[in-house]
Coordinates of C-alpha atoms in Angstrom, one line a residue:
Chain A
X1110 CA 8.7 -14.8 6.7
X1111 CA 5.8 -14.9 4.3
X1112 CA 3.8 -12.4 2.3
X1113 CA 0.9 -13.3 0.0
X1114 CA -1.4 -11.1 -2.0
X1115 CA -4.2 -13.1 -3.5
X1116 CA -7.8 -13.1 -4.6
X1117 CA -8.6 -16.3 -2.7
X1118 CA -9.9 -16.5 0.8
X1119 CA -7.6 -17.8 3.6
X1120 CA -7.9 -20.3 6.5
X1121 CA -6.5 -18.8 9.7
X1122 CA -6.5 -22.2 11.5
X1123 CA -4.5 -23.9 8.8
X1124 CA -2.0 -21.0 8.7
X1125 CA -1.5 -21.0 12.5
X1126 CA -1.2 -24.8 12.6
X1127 CA 1.4 -24.7 9.8
X1128 CA 3.4 -22.0 11.7
X1129 CA 3.2 -23.8 15.0
X1130 CA 4.3 -27.1 13.6
X1131 CA 7.3 -25.5 12.0
X1132 CA 9.0 -24.2 15.1
X1133 CA 9.0 -25.8 18.6
X1134 CA 10.5 -22.6 20.1
X1135 CA 7.2 -20.8 19.6
X1136 CA 5.3 -20.0 22.9
X1137 CA 2.8 -17.4 21.6
X1138 CA 1.0 -16.7 18.4
X1139 CA -1.2 -13.6 17.9
X1140 CA -3.3 -12.9 14.8
X1141 CA -5.5 -10.2 13.3
X1142 CA -8.2 -10.6 10.7
X1143 CA -9.7 -7.6 8.9
X1144 CA -13.3 -8.0 7.6
X1145 CA -15.4 -6.1 5.1
X1146 CA -18.2 -4.1 7.0
X1147 CA -21.6 -3.6 5.5
X1148 CA -21.7 0.1 6.6
X1149 CA -18.9 2.7 6.0
X1150 CA -19.3 6.4 6.7
X1151 CA -23.0 5.9 7.1
X1152 CA -23.7 4.2 3.8
X1153 CA -24.5 0.6 2.9
X1154 CA -21.6 -1.1 1.2
X1155 CA -22.7 -3.8 -1.3
X1156 CA -19.3 -4.8 -2.5
X1157 CA -15.7 -3.6 -2.2
X1158 CA -12.9 -3.8 -4.7
X1159 CA -9.3 -3.8 -3.6
X1160 CA -6.6 -2.6 -6.0
X1161 CA -2.8 -2.9 -5.4
X1162 CA 0.6 -2.1 -6.9
X1163 CA 1.9 -5.6 -7.8
X1164 CA 5.6 -5.9 -6.8
X1165 CA 5.7 -2.9 -4.5
X1166 CA 3.0 -4.3 -2.3
X1167 CA 5.0 -7.4 -1.5
X1168 CA 8.1 -5.4 -1.0
X1169 CA 6.5 -2.9 1.3
X1170 CA 5.0 -5.6 3.5
X1171 CA 8.2 -7.5 3.7
X1172 CA 9.9 -4.2 4.8
X1173 CA 7.3 -3.7 7.5
X1174 CA 7.9 -7.3 8.8
X1175 CA 11.6 -6.7 8.8
X1176 CA 11.1 -3.6 10.9
X1177 CA 9.0 -5.6 13.4
X1178 CA 11.8 -8.2 13.6
X1179 CA 14.2 -5.4 14.5
X1180 CA 12.0 -4.2 17.4
X1181 CA 10.6 -7.4 18.9
X1182 CA 11.5 -11.0 19.1
X1183 CA 9.6 -12.4 16.0
X1184 CA 10.1 -16.1 15.4
X1185 CA 7.8 -16.2 12.4
X1186 CA 5.3 -13.8 10.7
X1187 CA 2.8 -14.1 7.9
X1188 CA 0.7 -11.5 6.1
X1189 CA -2.0 -12.4 3.6
X1190 CA -3.9 -9.6 1.9
X1191 CA -6.8 -10.2 -0.5
X1192 CA -7.4 -8.2 -3.7
X1193 CA -10.3 -8.1 -6.2
X1194 CA -14.0 -7.8 -5.3
X1195 CA -15.2 -8.7 -1.8
X1196 CA -18.5 -8.7 0.0
X1197 CA -19.5 -7.7 3.5
X1198 CA -18.4 -10.4 6.1
X1199 CA -15.5 -11.5 3.8
X1200 CA -12.0 -11.6 5.2
X1201 CA -9.7 -9.0 3.8
X1202 CA -6.4 -9.3 5.6
X1203 CA -4.6 -11.7 7.9
X1204 CA -1.6 -11.0 10.1
X1205 CA 0.0 -13.8 12.2
X1206 CA 3.0 -13.3 14.5
X1207 CA 4.8 -16.0 16.5
X1208 CA 7.2 -15.3 19.4
X1209 CA 8.5 -16.9 22.5
X1210 CA 6.2 -14.9 24.7
X1211 CA 2.9 -13.0 24.2
X1212 CA 4.2 -9.4 24.8
X1213 CA 6.3 -9.4 21.7
X1214 CA 3.7 -11.3 19.6
X1215 CA 0.9 -8.8 20.5
X1216 CA 3.1 -5.7 19.9
X1217 CA 4.6 -6.9 16.6
X1218 CA 1.2 -7.9 15.2
X1219 CA -0.4 -4.5 16.0
X1220 CA 2.7 -2.7 14.6
X1221 CA 2.6 -4.7 11.3
X1222 CA -1.2 -3.9 10.9
X1223 CA -0.8 -0.2 11.7
X1224 CA 2.1 0.2 9.2
X1225 CA 0.3 -1.9 6.6
X1226 CA -2.7 0.4 6.8
X1227 CA -0.6 3.5 6.1
X1228 CA 2.3 2.2 3.9
X1229 CA 1.3 -0.8 1.8
X1230 CA -0.1 0.2 -1.6
X1231 CA -3.7 -1.0 -1.5
X1232 CA -6.7 1.1 -2.3
X1233 CA -10.4 0.3 -1.6
X1234 CA -13.3 1.2 -3.8
X1235 CA -16.8 0.7 -2.3
X1236 CA -19.9 0.2 -4.3
X1237 CA -22.9 1.8 -2.4
X1238 CA -26.5 2.5 -3.5
X1239 CA -25.1 6.0 -4.6
X1240 CA -22.5 4.4 -6.9
X1241 CA -18.7 3.6 -6.6
X1242 CA -16.4 5.7 -4.4
X1243 CA -12.8 5.4 -3.5
X1244 CA -12.3 5.2 0.3
X1245 CA -10.4 8.2 1.7
X1246 CA -7.4 7.6 3.9
X1247 CA -8.2 8.2 7.6
X1248 CA -6.2 10.5 10.0
X1249 CA -6.9 8.0 12.8
X1250 CA -4.8 5.4 10.8
X1251 CA -1.9 7.9 10.5
X1252 CA -2.1 8.5 14.2
X1253 CA -2.1 4.8 15.0
X1254 CA 1.1 4.4 12.9
X1255 CA 2.7 7.5 14.4
X1256 CA 2.6 6.2 18.0
X1257 CA 5.1 3.5 17.2
X1258 CA 7.7 6.1 16.5
X1259 CA 8.3 7.0 20.1
Chain B
X397 CA 21.2 27.6 -18.1
X398 CA 19.4 25.4 -15.5
X399 CA 20.9 21.9 -15.1
X400 CA 20.1 19.5 -17.9
X401 CA 20.6 15.8 -18.7
X402 CA 23.1 14.5 -21.3
X403 CA 22.2 13.8 -24.9
X404 CA 20.8 10.3 -24.4
X405 CA 17.0 10.2 -24.0
X406 CA 15.8 9.3 -20.5
X407 CA 12.9 6.8 -20.8
X408 CA 10.8 6.1 -17.7
X409 CA 7.7 4.0 -17.1
X410 CA 4.8 5.8 -15.4
X411 CA 2.1 4.1 -13.3
X412 CA -1.1 5.5 -11.9
X413 CA -3.3 3.8 -9.4
X414 CA -6.9 3.8 -7.9
X415 CA -8.8 7.2 -8.1
X416 CA -5.9 8.8 -9.9
X417 CA -5.9 6.1 -12.6
X418 CA -9.6 6.6 -13.2
X419 CA -9.4 10.4 -13.3
X420 CA -6.5 10.4 -15.8
X421 CA -8.0 7.6 -17.9
X422 CA -4.7 5.6 -18.0
X423 CA -2.8 3.3 -15.7
X424 CA 0.5 3.1 -17.5
X425 CA 2.7 5.0 -20.0
X426 CA 6.2 5.3 -21.3
X427 CA 7.6 8.8 -21.3
X428 CA 10.8 10.4 -22.7
X429 CA 11.7 12.9 -20.0
X430 CA 12.4 16.4 -21.3
X431 CA 16.0 17.4 -20.5
X432 CA 15.0 20.0 -17.9
X433 CA 13.0 17.5 -15.8
X434 CA 15.5 16.2 -13.2
X435 CA 13.4 15.2 -10.2
X436 CA 10.0 13.8 -9.2
X437 CA 8.7 17.3 -8.4
X438 CA 9.8 18.4 -11.9
X439 CA 8.0 15.5 -13.4
X440 CA 4.8 16.3 -11.6
X441 CA 4.9 19.9 -12.9
X442 CA 5.6 18.6 -16.4
X443 CA 2.6 16.2 -16.2
X444 CA 0.3 19.0 -14.8
X445 CA 1.1 21.0 -17.9
X446 CA -0.9 18.5 -20.0
X447 CA -4.0 20.4 -18.7
X448 CA -7.5 19.1 -18.0
X449 CA -7.6 16.2 -15.5
X450 CA -3.7 16.2 -15.4
X451 CA -3.7 19.8 -14.2
X452 CA -6.2 19.1 -11.5
X453 CA -4.8 15.8 -10.3
X454 CA -1.1 16.7 -10.4
X455 CA -1.7 20.2 -8.9
X456 CA 0.6 21.1 -6.0
X457 CA -2.1 21.0 -3.3
X458 CA -3.3 17.5 -4.2
X459 CA -2.4 14.9 -1.7
X460 CA -0.5 12.4 -3.8
X461 CA 2.2 9.8 -3.0
X462 CA 4.9 8.8 -5.3
X463 CA 7.3 5.9 -5.6
X464 CA 10.4 5.4 -7.7
X465 CA 11.3 1.8 -8.4
X466 CA 8.7 0.7 -5.9
X467 CA 10.0 2.7 -3.0
X468 CA 8.2 5.8 -1.6
X469 CA 10.5 8.8 -2.1
X470 CA 10.5 12.6 -1.4
X471 CA 9.7 15.2 -4.1
X472 CA 13.3 16.0 -4.7
X473 CA 14.2 12.4 -5.7
X474 CA 16.3 12.4 -8.9
X475 CA 15.1 10.4 -11.9
X476 CA 17.2 8.1 -14.1
X477 CA 16.8 6.2 -17.4
X478 CA 14.7 3.1 -16.9
X479 CA 13.0 4.2 -13.7
X480 CA 9.5 3.0 -12.8
X481 CA 7.7 6.0 -11.3
X482 CA 4.3 5.5 -9.7
X483 CA 1.8 8.2 -8.5
X484 CA -1.1 7.2 -6.3
X485 CA -3.5 8.6 -3.6
X486 CA -2.8 7.8 0.1
X487 CA -3.2 4.1 0.7
X488 CA -6.4 2.5 2.2
X489 CA -5.7 -1.2 2.6
X490 CA -6.1 -3.5 5.6

């Protein structure tokens, strides 16, 4: 289990290779990469700054991974989330899940991402031509997290 | 008499994040809890009484989340000496 909050970029290939080498029981690895868009809610985004709650962030993500482990067969999992100022096309977040088979790897990866969006204490501020604005939470993200409760 | 704490002062650390931090003009403070403030909800009312931006941001209708010692808790959560209490808007990471 691994959680990293960092300013630096990440290399998905290197992270997957490291996970794969570490465990010969792994038969499936799924990953998700979140990327900064240049348009949000109709406005051009020049840069985006991500703030977080140091300490709680790591704890909250570790808890989400622990929940995923309780529901699916997860052999290994990694979450990297960037903070600080990012530009469009930059990578923001990486989730990698390893399992014996693909079903559990796909589901756990999606679950971790849905819960991260609604529970991990990060906040985005966009700089647009009209100035800075804090991004509002989306109802669609709440709904995406809700569906795992059934 | 409503329930109150004992004689020892109850000191907590308060943290504010993102839009809330900017609106209040501070990200962190130490606070001696008044004896009558027993819960998170009580603390919010107490902070709103500071007026101006505090009244606006801490108002009941505002969509705020709160954590005590880095765990999200409900409004009736009790507060103790040494607690780290954080207020923040709904999260928007990922």
